[in-house]
Coordinates of C-alpha atoms and ligand atoms in Angstrom, one line a residue:
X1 CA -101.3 15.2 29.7
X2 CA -101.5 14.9 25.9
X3 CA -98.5 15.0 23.6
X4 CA -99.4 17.7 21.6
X5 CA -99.6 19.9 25.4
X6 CA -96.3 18.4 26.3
X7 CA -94.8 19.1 23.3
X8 CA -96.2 22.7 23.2
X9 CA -96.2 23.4 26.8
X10 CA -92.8 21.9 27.7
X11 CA -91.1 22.7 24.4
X12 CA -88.1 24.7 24.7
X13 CA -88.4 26.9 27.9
X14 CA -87.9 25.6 30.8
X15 CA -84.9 27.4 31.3
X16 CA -85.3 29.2 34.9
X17 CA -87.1 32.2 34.3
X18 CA -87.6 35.3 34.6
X19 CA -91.5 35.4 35.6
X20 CA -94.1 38.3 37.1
X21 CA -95.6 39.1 40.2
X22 CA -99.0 40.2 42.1
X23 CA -100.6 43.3 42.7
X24 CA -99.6 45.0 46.0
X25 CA -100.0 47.9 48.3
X26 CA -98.6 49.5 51.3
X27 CA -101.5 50.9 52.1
X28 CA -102.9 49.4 55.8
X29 CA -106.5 50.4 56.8
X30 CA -108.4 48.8 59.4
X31 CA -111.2 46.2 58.0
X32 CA -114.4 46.9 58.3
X33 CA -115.5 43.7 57.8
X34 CA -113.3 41.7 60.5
X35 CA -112.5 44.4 62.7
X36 CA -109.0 43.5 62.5
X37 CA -106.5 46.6 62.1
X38 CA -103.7 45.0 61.4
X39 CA -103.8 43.4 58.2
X40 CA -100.5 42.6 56.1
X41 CA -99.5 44.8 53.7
X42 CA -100.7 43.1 50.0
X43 CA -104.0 42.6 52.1
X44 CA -105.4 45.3 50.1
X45 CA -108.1 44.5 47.1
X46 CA -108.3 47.8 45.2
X47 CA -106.8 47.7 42.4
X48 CA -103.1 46.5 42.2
X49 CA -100.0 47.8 40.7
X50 CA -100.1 47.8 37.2
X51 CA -97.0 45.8 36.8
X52 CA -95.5 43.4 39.6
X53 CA -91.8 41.4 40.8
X54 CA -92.3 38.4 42.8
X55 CA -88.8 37.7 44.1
X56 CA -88.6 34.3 46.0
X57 CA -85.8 34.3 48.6
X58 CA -83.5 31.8 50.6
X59 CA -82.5 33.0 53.7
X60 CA -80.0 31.3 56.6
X61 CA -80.9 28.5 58.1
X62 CA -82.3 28.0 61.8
X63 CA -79.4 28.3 64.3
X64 CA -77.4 30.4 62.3
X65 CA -75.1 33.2 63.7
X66 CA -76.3 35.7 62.0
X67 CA -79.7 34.4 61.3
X68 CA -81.5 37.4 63.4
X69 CA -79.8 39.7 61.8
X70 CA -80.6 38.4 58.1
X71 CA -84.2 38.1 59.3
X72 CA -84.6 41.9 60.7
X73 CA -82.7 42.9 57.1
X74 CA -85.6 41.1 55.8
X75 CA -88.3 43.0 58.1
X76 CA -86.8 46.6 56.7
X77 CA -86.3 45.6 53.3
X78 CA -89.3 47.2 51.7
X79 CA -89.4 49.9 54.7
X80 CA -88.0 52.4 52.2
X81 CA -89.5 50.9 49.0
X82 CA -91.5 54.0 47.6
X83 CA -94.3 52.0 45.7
X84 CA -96.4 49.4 46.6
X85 CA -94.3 46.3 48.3
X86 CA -95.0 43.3 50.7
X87 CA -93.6 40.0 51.7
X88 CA -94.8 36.5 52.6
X89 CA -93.3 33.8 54.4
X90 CA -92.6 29.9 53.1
X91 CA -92.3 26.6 54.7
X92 CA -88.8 26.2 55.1
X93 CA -88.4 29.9 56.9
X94 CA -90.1 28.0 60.5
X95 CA -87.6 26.8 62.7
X96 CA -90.5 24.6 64.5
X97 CA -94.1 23.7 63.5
X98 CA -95.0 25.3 67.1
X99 CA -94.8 29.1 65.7
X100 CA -95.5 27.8 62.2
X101 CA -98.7 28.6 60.1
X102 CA -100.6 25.4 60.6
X103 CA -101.5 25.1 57.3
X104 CA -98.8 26.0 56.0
X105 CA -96.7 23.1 54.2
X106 CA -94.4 23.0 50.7
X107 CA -96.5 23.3 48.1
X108 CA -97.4 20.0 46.6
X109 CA -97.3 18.8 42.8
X110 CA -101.1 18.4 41.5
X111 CA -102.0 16.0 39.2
X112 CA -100.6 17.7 35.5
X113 CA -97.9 19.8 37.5
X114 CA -94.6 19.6 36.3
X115 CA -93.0 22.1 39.2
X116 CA -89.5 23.2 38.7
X117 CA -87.3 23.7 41.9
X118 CA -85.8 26.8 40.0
X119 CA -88.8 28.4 39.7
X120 CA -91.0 27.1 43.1
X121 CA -90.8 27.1 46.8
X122 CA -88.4 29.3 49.3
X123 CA -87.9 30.9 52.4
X124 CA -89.7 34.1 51.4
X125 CA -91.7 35.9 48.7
X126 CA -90.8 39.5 48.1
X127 CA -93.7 41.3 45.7
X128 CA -92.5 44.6 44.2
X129 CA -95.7 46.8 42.7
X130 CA -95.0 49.1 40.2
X131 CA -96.5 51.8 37.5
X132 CA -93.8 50.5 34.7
X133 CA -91.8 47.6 33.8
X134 CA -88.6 49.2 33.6
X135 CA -88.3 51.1 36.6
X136 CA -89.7 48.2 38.5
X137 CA -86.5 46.3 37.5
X138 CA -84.4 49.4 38.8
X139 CA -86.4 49.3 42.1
X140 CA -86.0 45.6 42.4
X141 CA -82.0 46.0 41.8
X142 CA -82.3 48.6 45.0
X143 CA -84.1 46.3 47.2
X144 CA -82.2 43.8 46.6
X145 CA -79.0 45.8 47.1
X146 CA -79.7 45.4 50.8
X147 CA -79.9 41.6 51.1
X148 CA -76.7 40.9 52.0
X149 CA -77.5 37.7 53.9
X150 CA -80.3 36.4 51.1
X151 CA -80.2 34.7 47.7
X152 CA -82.6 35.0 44.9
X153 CA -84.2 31.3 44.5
X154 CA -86.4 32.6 41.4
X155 CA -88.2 35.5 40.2
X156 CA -90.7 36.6 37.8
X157 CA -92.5 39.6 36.7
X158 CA -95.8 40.2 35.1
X159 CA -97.9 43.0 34.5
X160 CA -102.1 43.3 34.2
X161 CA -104.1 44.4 30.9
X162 CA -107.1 46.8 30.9
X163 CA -106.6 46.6 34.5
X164 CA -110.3 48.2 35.7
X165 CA -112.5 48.3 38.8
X166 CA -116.5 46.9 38.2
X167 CA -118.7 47.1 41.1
X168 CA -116.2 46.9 43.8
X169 CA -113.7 44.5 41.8
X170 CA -110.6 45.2 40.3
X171 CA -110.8 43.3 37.0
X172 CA -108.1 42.4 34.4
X173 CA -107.6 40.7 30.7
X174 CA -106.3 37.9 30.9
X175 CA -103.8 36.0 27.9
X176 CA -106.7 33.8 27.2
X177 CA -108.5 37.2 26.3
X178 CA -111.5 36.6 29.0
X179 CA -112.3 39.4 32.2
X180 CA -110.6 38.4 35.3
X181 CA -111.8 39.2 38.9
X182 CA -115.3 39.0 38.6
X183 CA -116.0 35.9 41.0
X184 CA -114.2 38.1 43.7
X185 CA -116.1 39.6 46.5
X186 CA -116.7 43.4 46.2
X187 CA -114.8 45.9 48.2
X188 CA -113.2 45.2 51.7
X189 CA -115.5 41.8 51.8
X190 CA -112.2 40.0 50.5
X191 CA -111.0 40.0 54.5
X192 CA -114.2 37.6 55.1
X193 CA -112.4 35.3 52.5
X194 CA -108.5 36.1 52.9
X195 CA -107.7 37.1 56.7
X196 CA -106.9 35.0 59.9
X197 CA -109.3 35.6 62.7
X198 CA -109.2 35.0 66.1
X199 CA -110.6 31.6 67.3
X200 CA -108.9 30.3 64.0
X201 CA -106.3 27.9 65.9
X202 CA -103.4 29.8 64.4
X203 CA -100.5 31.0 66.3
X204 CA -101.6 34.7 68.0
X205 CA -98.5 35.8 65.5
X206 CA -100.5 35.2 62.5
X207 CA -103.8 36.7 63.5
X208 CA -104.3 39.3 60.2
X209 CA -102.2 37.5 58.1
X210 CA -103.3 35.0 54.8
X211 CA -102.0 32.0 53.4
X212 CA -100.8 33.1 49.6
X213 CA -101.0 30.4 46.6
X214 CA -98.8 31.5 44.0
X215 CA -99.2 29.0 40.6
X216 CA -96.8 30.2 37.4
X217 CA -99.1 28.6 35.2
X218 CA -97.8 28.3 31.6
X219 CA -100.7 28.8 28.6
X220 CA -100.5 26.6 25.4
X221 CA -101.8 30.3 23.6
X222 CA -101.3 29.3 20.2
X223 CA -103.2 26.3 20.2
X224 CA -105.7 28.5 22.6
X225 CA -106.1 31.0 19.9
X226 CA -107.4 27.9 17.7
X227 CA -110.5 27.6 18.7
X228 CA -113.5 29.6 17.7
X229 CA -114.2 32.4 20.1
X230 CA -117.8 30.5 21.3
X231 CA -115.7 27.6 21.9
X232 CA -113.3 29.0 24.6
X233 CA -116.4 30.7 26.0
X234 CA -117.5 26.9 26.5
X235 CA -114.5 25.8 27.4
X236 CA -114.4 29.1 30.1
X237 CA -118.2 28.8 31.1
X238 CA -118.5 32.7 30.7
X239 CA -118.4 35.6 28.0
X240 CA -114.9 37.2 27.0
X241 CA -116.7 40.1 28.4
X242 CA -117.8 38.0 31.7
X243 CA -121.5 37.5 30.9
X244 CA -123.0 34.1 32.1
X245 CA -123.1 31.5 29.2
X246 CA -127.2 31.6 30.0
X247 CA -127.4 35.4 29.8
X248 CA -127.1 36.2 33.5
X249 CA -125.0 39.4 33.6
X250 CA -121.4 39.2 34.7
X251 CA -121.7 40.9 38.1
X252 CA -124.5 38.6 39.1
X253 CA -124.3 35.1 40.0
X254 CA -125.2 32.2 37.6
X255 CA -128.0 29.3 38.5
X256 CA -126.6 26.1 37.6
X257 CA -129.3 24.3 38.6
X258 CA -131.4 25.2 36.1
X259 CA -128.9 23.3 33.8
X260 CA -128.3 19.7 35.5
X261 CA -126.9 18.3 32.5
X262 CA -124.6 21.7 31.1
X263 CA -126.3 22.4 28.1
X264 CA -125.8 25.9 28.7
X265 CA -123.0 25.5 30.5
X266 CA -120.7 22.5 30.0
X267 CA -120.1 20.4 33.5
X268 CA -116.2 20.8 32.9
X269 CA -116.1 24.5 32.0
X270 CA -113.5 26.2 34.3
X271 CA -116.2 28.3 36.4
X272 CA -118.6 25.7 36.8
X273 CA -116.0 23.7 38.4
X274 CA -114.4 26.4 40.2
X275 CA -117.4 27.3 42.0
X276 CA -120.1 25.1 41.1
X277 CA -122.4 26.3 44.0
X278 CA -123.6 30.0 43.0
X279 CA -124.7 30.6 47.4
X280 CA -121.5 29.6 48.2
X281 CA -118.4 30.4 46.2
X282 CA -114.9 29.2 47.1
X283 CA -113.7 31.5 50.3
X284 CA -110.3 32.7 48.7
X285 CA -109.5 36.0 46.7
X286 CA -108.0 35.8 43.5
X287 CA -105.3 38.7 41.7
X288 CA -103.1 37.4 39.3
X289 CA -100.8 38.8 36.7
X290 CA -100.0 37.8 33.2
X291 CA -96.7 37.4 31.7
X292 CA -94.5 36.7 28.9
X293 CA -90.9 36.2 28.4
X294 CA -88.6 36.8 25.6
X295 CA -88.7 33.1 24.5
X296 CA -91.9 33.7 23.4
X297 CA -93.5 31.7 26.4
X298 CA -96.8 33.3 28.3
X299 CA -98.9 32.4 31.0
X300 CA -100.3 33.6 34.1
X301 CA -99.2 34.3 37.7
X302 CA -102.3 32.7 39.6
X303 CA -102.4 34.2 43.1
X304 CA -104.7 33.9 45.5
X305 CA -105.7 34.2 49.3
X306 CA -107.3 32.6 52.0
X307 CA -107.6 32.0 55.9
X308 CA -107.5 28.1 55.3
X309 CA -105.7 26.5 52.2
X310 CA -107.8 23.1 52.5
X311 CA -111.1 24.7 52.4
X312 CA -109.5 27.8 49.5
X313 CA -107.2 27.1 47.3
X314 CA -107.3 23.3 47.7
X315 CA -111.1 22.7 47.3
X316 CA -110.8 24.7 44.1
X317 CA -107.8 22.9 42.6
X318 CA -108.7 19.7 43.2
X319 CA -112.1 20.2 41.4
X320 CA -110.6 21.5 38.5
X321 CA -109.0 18.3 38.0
X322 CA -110.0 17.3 34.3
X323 CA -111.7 20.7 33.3
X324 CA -111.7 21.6 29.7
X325 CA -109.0 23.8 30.1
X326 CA -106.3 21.9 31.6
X327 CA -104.9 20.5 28.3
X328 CA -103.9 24.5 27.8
X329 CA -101.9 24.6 30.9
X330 CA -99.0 23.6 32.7
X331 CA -97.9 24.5 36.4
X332 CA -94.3 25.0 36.1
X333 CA -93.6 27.0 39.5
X334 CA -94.9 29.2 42.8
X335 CA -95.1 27.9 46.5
X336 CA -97.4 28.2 49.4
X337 CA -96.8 31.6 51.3
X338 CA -98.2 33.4 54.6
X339 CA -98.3 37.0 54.5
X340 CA -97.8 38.2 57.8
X341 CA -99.7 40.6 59.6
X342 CA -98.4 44.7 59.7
X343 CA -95.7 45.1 61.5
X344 CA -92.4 42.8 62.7
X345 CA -94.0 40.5 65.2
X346 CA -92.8 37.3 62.6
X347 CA -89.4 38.0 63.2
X348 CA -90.3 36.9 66.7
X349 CA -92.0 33.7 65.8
X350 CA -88.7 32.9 63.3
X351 CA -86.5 33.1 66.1
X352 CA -85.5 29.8 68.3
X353 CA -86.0 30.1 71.8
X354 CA -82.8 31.2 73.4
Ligands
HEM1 C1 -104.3 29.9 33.9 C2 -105.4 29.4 34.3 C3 -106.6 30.1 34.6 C4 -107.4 30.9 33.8 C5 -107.1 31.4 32.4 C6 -108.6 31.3 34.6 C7 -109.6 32.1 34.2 C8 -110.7 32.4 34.9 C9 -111.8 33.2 34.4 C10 -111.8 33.9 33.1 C11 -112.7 33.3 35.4 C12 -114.1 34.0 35.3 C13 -114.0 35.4 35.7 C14 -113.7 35.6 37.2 O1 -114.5 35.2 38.1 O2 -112.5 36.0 37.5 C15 -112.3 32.5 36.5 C16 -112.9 32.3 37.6 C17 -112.5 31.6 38.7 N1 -111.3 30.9 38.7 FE1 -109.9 30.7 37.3 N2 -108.5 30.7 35.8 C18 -107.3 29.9 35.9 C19 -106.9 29.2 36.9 C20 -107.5 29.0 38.1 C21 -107.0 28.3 39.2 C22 -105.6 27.5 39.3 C23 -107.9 28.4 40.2 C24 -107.9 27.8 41.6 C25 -107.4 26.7 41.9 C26 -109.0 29.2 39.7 C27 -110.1 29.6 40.4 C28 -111.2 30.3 40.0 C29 -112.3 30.7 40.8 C30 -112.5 30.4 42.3 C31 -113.1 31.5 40.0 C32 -114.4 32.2 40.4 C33 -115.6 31.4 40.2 C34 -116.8 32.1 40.7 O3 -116.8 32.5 41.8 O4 -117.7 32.3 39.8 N3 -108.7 29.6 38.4 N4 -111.0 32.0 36.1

């Protein structure tokens, strides 16, 4: 990390914040794709609430009294909730690695991270959809309201800009200025990517559920906004607008073979690393949220989702190690999450055997 980044990117707000969430819906159809019916509520890749709460939770621990009943207060906390709602599990929630998510671990610090515990990890991840900011702050005051026997660990909000769909994908401006989404698959093809299947090797429990990666990511904008326009495109390996660097349109795939040595497309620009093999992209679904708090501090709220961290999030992360782009960012916060499959059946695997 480079000075000028720390002293830009660290400078005056780390204060625990106040941060944004992910797009979400309460809507549960049956996948066409899987043929699974049950799929978790957030599962959904239409378009997402406009603006979003991620409220991180930490609950009782295993063995508690009243542990059951703090996790079934849990279950119906968004039962009510009018908009679009969901949760996801952490780590620590598990009583035993037997019922657990086996991929599911505390999410570590990557090379560049500077994670703070006020603003990463916990028991569970409540995500709030809503049309505006301010009545999503009433709504989260309500849910929260009936949490008696849960603390809030950290929370953030965040909202999406010229949020529109393109060939089956729900796109979004991001605070860098460039078209998010388009490296998504189209439509319900996201469950090929996100869901647990069957024959999987995950607890029965979990089958319709998806690990959730949840990176606060701040954004050195100023010294972003910088450079010329052609080169963050460089630095981004696509148009603002999400053409191709070679002319490719943005709905279509890029050949990088037909630029061994990144003329075109520079080796270390962001897409080219994220997904450097245009037949096979990186199996995990992306929705994140931008956000900015009064301190004058913005960023994005990275989400994405996958059957299998290792071979999703993971992969990606670890070849974006050195990209262009990474003296503009710093990973302050967010955890590894599993959102569970419709219904209550979790509570059950949460619960020690009697
Ligand atoms: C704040 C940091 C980030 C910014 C500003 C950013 C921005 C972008 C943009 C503009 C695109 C091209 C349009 C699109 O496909 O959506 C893109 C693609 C992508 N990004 Fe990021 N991204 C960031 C962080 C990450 C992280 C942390 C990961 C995963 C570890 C990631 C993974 C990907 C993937 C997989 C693609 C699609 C590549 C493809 O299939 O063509 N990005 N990103």
């Amino acid at each position: 990390m480079t000075v000028n980044r720390r002293s830009v990117l660290l400078g005056g707000c780390l204060a625990a914040g106040l941060a944004g969430g992910v797009g979400l819906a309460t809507r549960l159809s049956s996948s066409t794709e899987t043929g699974l019916t049950e799929r978790g509520q957030l599962l959904d890749w239409g378009a997402p609430a406009p603006h979003q709460a991620l409220i991180a939770l930490d609950g009782l621990s295993p063995g508690h009294p009243v542990r059951e009943e703090a996790l079934r207060q849990l279950a119906s906390a968004l039962r009510y909730y009018p908009a679009q709602g969901g949760l996801a599990l952490g780590h620590s929630i598990f009583p035993s690695p037997a019922t657990r998510p086996r991929g599911l671990t505390l999410m570590p610090a990557f090379p560049g991270d500077v994670l703070e515990s006020t603003q990463t990890h916990g028991d569970a991840l409540l995500q709030l959809g809503g049309a505006k900011a301010g009545t999503l702050q009433a709504s989260v005051a309500q849910v929260l309201a009936g949490l008696s026997h849960w603390k809030v660990r950290w929370q953030i909000q965040g909202f999406r800009t010229d949020q529109r769909e393109t060939a089956g994908r729900a796109l979004a401006r991001n605070p860098f200025h460039f078209t998010e989404g388009l490296g998504n698959p189209p439509g319900t093809q996201g469950d090929l990517r996100a869901l647990v299947r069957d024959g999987h090797g995950e607890p029965a429990w979990a089958v319709g559920g998806s690990y959730q990666v949840v990176r606060t990511i701040r954004l050195a904008t100023t010294l972003w906004d910088r450079d010329t326009q052609e080169e963050q495109e460089r630095i981004m390996g696509r148009r603002r607008n999400g053409q191709w660097l070679d002319g490719t349109p943005a709905t279509a795939r890029a050949d990088f073979s037909a630029d061994p040595h990144g003329r075109t497309t520079p080796l270390d620009a962001h897409v080219r690393r994220a997904a450097p093999d245009p037949l096979n992209p990186p199996p995990l679904v992306r929705r994140s949220y931008n956000y900015e708090h009064a301190q004058g501090e913005s960023g994005l709220i990275f989400t994405c989702f996958q059957s299998d961290l290792a071979t999703g999030f993971e992969a990606v992360q670890k070849r974006l190690e050195g990209e262009a782009m990474s003296k503009y960012l710093l990973t302050v916060g967010g955890g590894y999450f599993f959102v569970p499959p419709a219904g209550e059946g979790w509570v059950d695997a949460l619960l020690e055997p009697r």
